[in-house]
Amino acid sequence: MARPDPADVARVTCVGAGVIGGGWAAHFLARGYDVTVWDPAPDAEPRLRRLVEAAWPALTQLGLAPGADPARLKVAPTLEEACAEAEFVQESAPEKLELKRDLLARLDAATPPGVVVASSTSGYPMTDMQTTAADPGRLVVGHPFNPPYLIPLVEVVGGERTDPDAVAWAARFYEAAGKSVLTMDRELPGFVANRLQEALWREALHMVANGEATVRDIDASITEGPGLRWAFMGPCLTFALAGGEGGMAHMLDHFGESLKSPWTRLEAPELDRKLYDGMVDGCAEAAAGRSHADLVAERDQGVIDVLRATGRLPEPPRRSAG
């Protein structure tokens, strides 16, 4: 089977139906694809259909492709059946290296020759995951952000044995599927955005562990502060503006020495019981009685509002029914 043009893909397979895999399935359904899912968990199908149902109002606001319909979701009984006619495969299994290796090898064996298989891994380099596949050249990383049906970014990168054409094809496919694509030139543990998130997360944990700030304080410090700027500009240009007309050069000249100030502690704190309970209890307090479903709906609407306010609400897709 020849690899189709990225814009002509009609059938997508999602392997794994958890939060990430189910989110991918919802996204692809909304973009007008036929979606087949396989997950070994006995309760995978009802959980998946509940996730798609919960995501559909947000996806409707974003704009559904012609023919987009949750009824185009199929749950296959075996991995082999799920992959038999796939034109693209998105793997979203748990973050366990040996599991990923074995599963990608199975996907390679079950999927028609040439079809690109992408992993949603949030940290493993493809070089470490493609070691047992017969055709590692078609295996790429397609790292999304939660929820994949709502957050546009996907980071795409290959491994040492990945064919560069497969990386380029995957990037074009994700763009055709309505994603904002960051194609990386080389592997980086944790990729780009996760490394930035992790630095912020570690400092937040330190502040809670040391009694310096509460969960509410930390979240408000971002949503009411730099998060408002980062939604449309990012940290680098934001700091460049802090340098006034002199830009980043003036900012570095003026504030460069403060980089040596002991403001942050990038080593992770010990996740002892006190810190564990502090984070769990703090999040429960911050939720203020809102259920998980309430918070998901609030998050989804908030992201849509930001996309709309910043002029980045995706154009309604123009895929036809397959």
Short mmCIF file of C-alpha atoms in Angstrom, two decimals:
data_model
loop_
_atom_site.label_atom_id
_atom_site.label_comp_id
_atom_site.label_asym_id
_atom_site.label_seq_id
_atom_site.Cartn_x
_atom_site.Cartn_y
_atom_site.Cartn_z
CA MET A 1 0.00 0.00 0.00
CA ALA A 2 1.49 3.32 -1.09
CA ARG A 3 1.59 6.13 1.44
CA PRO A 4 -1.32 8.50 0.59
CA ASP A 5 -0.99 12.23 0.23
CA PRO A 6 -1.44 13.68 3.75
CA ALA A 7 -4.48 15.68 2.65
CA ASP A 8 -6.16 12.57 1.25
CA VAL A 9 -6.08 10.45 4.40
CA ALA A 10 -9.58 9.26 5.29
CA ARG A 11 -9.04 6.46 7.84
CA VAL A 12 -7.12 6.93 11.07
CA THR A 13 -6.40 4.37 13.78
CA CYS A 14 -5.88 5.34 17.42
CA VAL A 15 -4.24 2.75 19.66
CA GLY A 16 -4.98 3.48 23.29
CA ALA A 17 -8.25 5.04 24.45
CA GLY A 18 -7.28 6.86 27.60
CA VAL A 19 -7.28 10.63 28.09
CA ILE A 20 -4.75 11.23 25.32
CA GLY A 21 -5.78 8.48 22.90
CA GLY A 22 -9.46 9.26 23.40
CA GLY A 23 -8.74 12.95 22.88
CA TRP A 24 -7.01 12.16 19.60
CA ALA A 25 -9.99 10.06 18.51
CA ALA A 26 -12.36 12.94 19.27
CA HIS A 27 -10.16 15.35 17.32
CA PHE A 28 -9.95 13.12 14.26
CA LEU A 29 -13.70 12.47 14.31
CA ALA A 30 -14.38 16.20 14.40
CA ARG A 31 -12.08 16.68 11.41
CA GLY A 32 -14.16 14.26 9.36
CA TYR A 33 -12.06 11.10 9.51
CA ASP A 34 -13.24 7.54 9.96
CA VAL A 35 -11.62 6.53 13.25
CA THR A 36 -10.89 3.02 14.47
CA VAL A 37 -9.70 2.53 18.04
CA TRP A 38 -8.16 -0.39 19.86
CA ASP A 39 -7.47 -0.58 23.58
CA PRO A 40 -6.99 -3.80 25.58
CA ALA A 41 -8.90 -2.56 28.65
CA PRO A 42 -12.30 -4.30 29.00
CA ASP A 43 -14.10 -1.00 29.75
CA ALA A 44 -12.29 1.00 27.05
CA GLU A 45 -15.23 1.46 24.69
CA PRO A 46 -17.76 3.00 27.13
CA ARG A 47 -15.06 5.28 28.58
CA LEU A 48 -14.04 6.37 25.09
CA ARG A 49 -17.59 7.11 23.98
CA ARG A 50 -18.19 9.16 27.14
CA LEU A 51 -15.04 11.16 26.42
CA VAL A 52 -16.10 11.85 22.83
CA GLU A 53 -19.57 12.86 23.97
CA ALA A 54 -18.12 15.25 26.55
CA ALA A 55 -15.72 16.79 23.99
CA TRP A 56 -18.25 17.23 21.19
CA PRO A 57 -19.74 20.57 22.37
CA ALA A 58 -16.28 22.16 22.38
CA LEU A 59 -15.46 20.61 19.02
CA THR A 60 -18.72 21.94 17.62
CA GLN A 61 -17.69 25.44 18.65
CA LEU A 62 -14.34 24.98 16.94
CA GLY A 63 -16.10 23.95 13.74
CA LEU A 64 -16.87 20.44 12.55
CA ALA A 65 -15.82 19.13 9.16
CA PRO A 66 -18.57 18.15 6.72
CA GLY A 67 -19.70 14.67 7.66
CA ALA A 68 -18.05 14.75 11.09
CA ASP A 69 -19.99 12.39 13.30
CA PRO A 70 -19.25 10.37 16.45
CA ALA A 71 -20.99 7.49 14.68
CA ARG A 72 -17.89 7.20 12.48
CA LEU A 73 -16.04 5.81 15.50
CA LYS A 74 -15.37 2.09 15.46
CA VAL A 75 -13.81 0.09 18.30
CA ALA A 76 -11.96 -2.95 17.00
CA PRO A 77 -11.62 -6.19 18.97
CA THR A 78 -7.94 -6.70 18.05
CA LEU A 79 -4.96 -4.52 17.25
CA GLU A 80 -4.56 -6.28 13.91
CA GLU A 81 -8.12 -5.52 12.84
CA ALA A 82 -7.77 -1.90 13.95
CA CYS A 83 -4.68 -1.40 11.80
CA ALA A 84 -5.60 -3.47 8.73
CA GLU A 85 -6.85 -0.52 6.65
CA ALA A 86 -5.25 2.37 8.51
CA GLU A 87 -3.78 5.25 6.55
CA PHE A 88 -2.26 6.77 9.70
CA VAL A 89 -1.79 5.36 13.21
CA GLN A 90 -1.60 7.36 16.45
CA GLU A 91 -0.29 5.34 19.39
CA SER A 92 -1.10 6.60 22.90
CA ALA A 93 -0.16 3.79 25.25
CA PRO A 94 1.07 4.34 28.84
CA GLU A 95 4.56 5.80 29.30
CA LYS A 96 6.50 2.57 29.82
CA LEU A 97 9.49 2.10 27.54
CA GLU A 98 9.31 -1.66 27.08
CA LEU A 99 5.57 -1.45 26.47
CA LYS A 100 6.13 1.23 23.83
CA ARG A 101 8.86 -0.81 22.13
CA ASP A 102 6.76 -3.94 21.96
CA LEU A 103 3.63 -2.12 20.88
CA LEU A 104 5.34 -0.13 18.11
CA ALA A 105 6.84 -3.36 16.78
CA ARG A 106 3.37 -4.93 16.76
CA LEU A 107 1.91 -1.86 15.06
CA ASP A 108 4.64 -1.98 12.44
CA ALA A 109 3.79 -5.61 11.73
CA ALA A 110 0.01 -5.03 11.61
CA THR A 111 -0.13 -1.79 9.60
CA PRO A 112 0.08 -1.70 5.79
CA PRO A 113 3.61 -1.01 4.48
CA GLY A 114 4.60 2.63 4.30
CA VAL A 115 1.85 3.94 6.57
CA VAL A 116 3.24 6.33 9.18
CA VAL A 117 2.89 5.33 12.83
CA ALA A 118 3.18 8.15 15.39
CA SER A 119 3.65 7.89 19.14
CA SER A 120 2.08 10.31 21.61
CA THR A 121 4.97 9.76 24.04
CA SER A 122 5.56 12.73 26.30
CA GLY A 123 9.21 12.02 27.00
CA TYR A 124 10.82 9.02 25.31
CA PRO A 125 12.93 9.62 22.19
CA MET A 126 11.85 7.57 19.20
CA THR A 127 15.41 6.22 18.92
CA ASP A 128 14.80 4.32 22.17
CA MET A 129 11.35 3.07 21.13
CA GLN A 130 11.94 1.90 17.56
CA THR A 131 14.62 -0.68 18.39
CA THR A 132 12.59 -3.83 17.72
CA ALA A 133 10.45 -2.70 14.78
CA ALA A 134 11.10 -4.33 11.40
CA ASP A 135 10.55 -1.00 9.61
CA PRO A 136 11.64 1.73 12.04
CA GLY A 137 11.81 4.26 9.21
CA ARG A 138 8.10 5.02 9.40
CA LEU A 139 7.95 5.52 13.17
CA VAL A 140 7.78 9.11 14.42
CA VAL A 141 6.85 11.01 17.57
CA GLY A 142 3.67 13.08 17.38
CA HIS A 143 3.52 14.54 20.88
CA PRO A 144 0.22 16.32 21.65
CA PHE A 145 -0.94 18.38 24.61
CA ASN A 146 -3.95 17.62 26.76
CA PRO A 147 -6.63 17.63 25.56
CA PRO A 148 -5.52 16.78 22.01
CA TYR A 149 -8.93 17.72 20.62
CA LEU A 150 -8.51 21.29 21.86
CA ILE A 151 -4.83 22.30 22.22
CA PRO A 152 -3.41 22.89 18.72
CA LEU A 153 0.27 22.07 19.34
CA VAL A 154 1.84 18.79 18.29
CA GLU A 155 5.62 18.25 18.36
CA VAL A 156 6.93 16.02 15.56
CA VAL A 157 10.36 14.39 15.54
CA GLY A 158 11.92 11.19 14.29
CA GLY A 159 14.50 8.85 15.73
CA GLU A 160 17.92 7.91 14.43
CA ARG A 161 16.40 5.24 12.18
CA THR A 162 13.36 7.26 11.07
CA ASP A 163 13.10 8.20 7.40
CA PRO A 164 13.11 12.03 7.13
CA ASP A 165 10.32 11.71 4.57
CA ALA A 166 8.13 10.09 7.24
CA VAL A 167 8.71 13.07 9.56
CA ALA A 168 7.85 15.51 6.76
CA TRP A 169 4.76 13.48 5.84
CA ALA A 170 3.57 13.38 9.46
CA ALA A 171 4.00 17.15 9.81
CA ARG A 172 1.93 17.76 6.69
CA PHE A 173 -0.72 15.28 7.86
CA TYR A 174 -1.10 16.96 11.24
CA GLU A 175 -1.40 20.34 9.54
CA ALA A 176 -4.12 18.94 7.27
CA ALA A 177 -5.79 17.58 10.41
CA GLY A 178 -5.93 21.06 11.93
CA LYS A 179 -2.91 20.98 14.25
CA SER A 180 -0.21 23.58 14.86
CA VAL A 181 2.99 21.66 14.16
CA LEU A 182 6.44 22.12 15.66
CA THR A 183 8.83 19.96 13.65
CA MET A 184 12.01 19.37 15.61
CA ASP A 185 15.36 18.93 13.87
CA ARG A 186 16.69 16.57 16.53
CA GLU A 187 15.54 14.58 19.52
CA LEU A 188 15.41 16.30 22.89
CA PRO A 189 14.32 14.46 26.06
CA GLY A 190 10.89 15.80 26.98
CA PHE A 191 10.76 17.76 23.71
CA VAL A 192 10.35 21.56 23.90
CA ALA A 193 7.10 22.49 25.63
CA ASN A 194 7.26 19.75 28.26
CA ARG A 195 10.72 20.88 29.34
CA LEU A 196 9.38 24.39 29.86
CA GLN A 197 6.32 23.10 31.70
CA GLU A 198 8.48 20.86 33.87
CA ALA A 199 10.68 23.75 35.02
CA LEU A 200 7.62 25.71 36.14
CA TRP A 201 6.08 22.61 37.75
CA ARG A 202 9.19 21.82 39.79
CA GLU A 203 9.38 25.35 41.16
CA ALA A 204 5.68 25.19 42.06
CA LEU A 205 6.28 21.95 43.99
CA HIS A 206 9.18 23.53 45.87
CA MET A 207 7.00 26.48 46.92
CA VAL A 208 4.24 24.19 48.21
CA ALA A 209 6.74 21.90 49.95
CA ASN A 210 8.35 24.86 51.74
CA GLY A 211 5.07 26.54 52.66
CA GLU A 212 5.94 29.55 50.51
CA ALA A 213 2.76 29.54 48.42
CA THR A 214 -0.49 27.60 48.12
CA VAL A 215 -1.86 25.84 45.07
CA ARG A 216 -4.32 28.72 44.66
CA ASP A 217 -1.49 31.27 44.86
CA ILE A 218 0.56 29.48 42.24
CA ASP A 219 -2.28 29.03 39.76
CA ALA A 220 -3.47 32.63 40.18
CA SER A 221 0.06 33.92 39.70
CA ILE A 222 0.01 32.44 36.19
CA THR A 223 -3.62 32.93 35.10
CA GLU A 224 -3.66 36.53 36.34
CA GLY A 225 -0.07 37.30 35.36
CA PRO A 226 2.35 35.95 32.74
CA GLY A 227 -0.10 33.36 31.44
CA LEU A 228 -2.12 36.19 29.88
CA ARG A 229 0.91 37.23 27.84
CA TRP A 230 2.12 33.72 27.05
CA ALA A 231 -1.23 32.88 25.44
CA PHE A 232 -0.28 34.92 22.39
CA MET A 233 3.40 35.91 22.60
CA GLY A 234 5.46 33.40 24.57
CA PRO A 235 8.22 34.02 27.13
CA CYS A 236 11.02 35.14 24.81
CA LEU A 237 9.21 37.98 23.03
CA THR A 238 7.58 38.90 26.34
CA PHE A 239 11.00 39.44 27.89
CA ALA A 240 12.17 41.29 24.77
CA LEU A 241 9.38 43.80 25.35
CA ALA A 242 10.63 44.20 28.92
CA GLY A 243 13.75 45.71 27.38
CA GLY A 244 11.75 48.58 25.89
CA GLU A 245 12.93 49.92 22.54
CA GLY A 246 16.29 48.25 23.13
CA GLY A 247 14.55 44.88 22.99
CA MET A 248 16.17 41.65 24.12
CA ALA A 249 19.68 43.12 24.03
CA HIS A 250 18.77 45.83 26.54
CA MET A 251 16.84 43.34 28.65
CA LEU A 252 19.85 41.01 28.87
CA ASP A 253 22.23 43.89 29.57
CA HIS A 254 19.96 45.20 32.31
CA PHE A 255 18.73 41.98 33.92
CA GLY A 256 21.37 39.44 32.86
CA GLU A 257 23.11 39.42 36.24
CA SER A 258 19.84 38.45 37.95
CA LEU A 259 20.05 35.07 36.20
CA LYS A 260 22.54 34.18 38.92
CA SER A 261 20.10 35.13 41.66
CA PRO A 262 18.81 32.16 43.69
CA TRP A 263 15.21 32.58 42.55
CA THR A 264 14.58 29.09 41.24
CA ARG A 265 15.43 25.53 42.24
CA LEU A 266 15.29 23.32 39.18
CA GLU A 267 16.15 20.10 40.99
CA ALA A 268 12.91 18.28 41.77
CA PRO A 269 11.88 18.27 45.44
CA GLU A 270 11.35 15.02 47.28
CA LEU A 271 7.77 13.92 46.73
CA ASP A 272 7.18 12.90 50.34
CA ARG A 273 3.78 12.35 51.94
CA LYS A 274 3.54 15.94 53.16
CA LEU A 275 4.06 17.38 49.69
CA TYR A 276 1.81 14.73 48.12
CA ASP A 277 -1.03 15.54 50.51
CA GLY A 278 -0.41 19.26 50.15
CA MET A 279 -0.85 19.10 46.37
CA VAL A 280 -3.90 16.83 46.50
CA ASP A 281 -5.62 18.83 49.24
CA GLY A 282 -4.65 22.13 47.63
CA CYS A 283 -6.18 21.14 44.30
CA ALA A 284 -9.37 20.00 46.03
CA GLU A 285 -9.56 23.37 47.75
CA ALA A 286 -8.89 25.21 44.49
CA ALA A 287 -11.64 23.21 42.73
CA ALA A 288 -14.06 24.64 45.30
CA GLY A 289 -16.63 21.89 44.87
CA ARG A 290 -16.50 21.76 41.07
CA SER A 291 -16.58 18.22 39.70
CA HIS A 292 -14.08 16.82 37.22
CA ALA A 293 -16.68 17.27 34.47
CA ASP A 294 -17.25 20.88 35.56
CA LEU A 295 -13.54 21.62 35.42
CA VAL A 296 -13.15 19.97 32.01
CA ALA A 297 -16.00 22.07 30.61
CA GLU A 298 -14.53 25.22 32.17
CA ARG A 299 -11.09 24.47 30.74
CA ASP A 300 -12.43 23.68 27.27
CA GLN A 301 -14.49 26.86 27.11
CA GLY A 302 -11.58 28.90 28.42
CA VAL A 303 -9.24 27.62 25.72
CA ILE A 304 -11.85 28.30 23.05
CA ASP A 305 -12.34 31.83 24.37
CA VAL A 306 -8.58 32.49 24.31
CA LEU A 307 -8.28 31.11 20.77
CA ARG A 308 -11.18 33.29 19.68
CA ALA A 309 -9.90 36.40 21.47
CA THR A 310 -6.42 36.06 19.97
CA GLY A 311 -7.71 35.43 16.44
CA ARG A 312 -6.49 31.85 16.34
CA LEU A 313 -9.76 29.94 16.36
CA PRO A 314 -9.14 27.38 13.60
CA GLU A 315 -10.99 27.80 10.36
CA PRO A 316 -13.81 25.28 10.01
CA PRO A 317 -12.33 22.19 8.31
CA ARG A 318 -13.36 21.34 4.80
CA ARG A 319 -12.97 17.58 4.77
CA SER A 320 -15.65 15.60 3.01
CA ALA A 321 -17.22 12.45 4.40
CA GLY A 322 -15.23 9.31 3.58
#
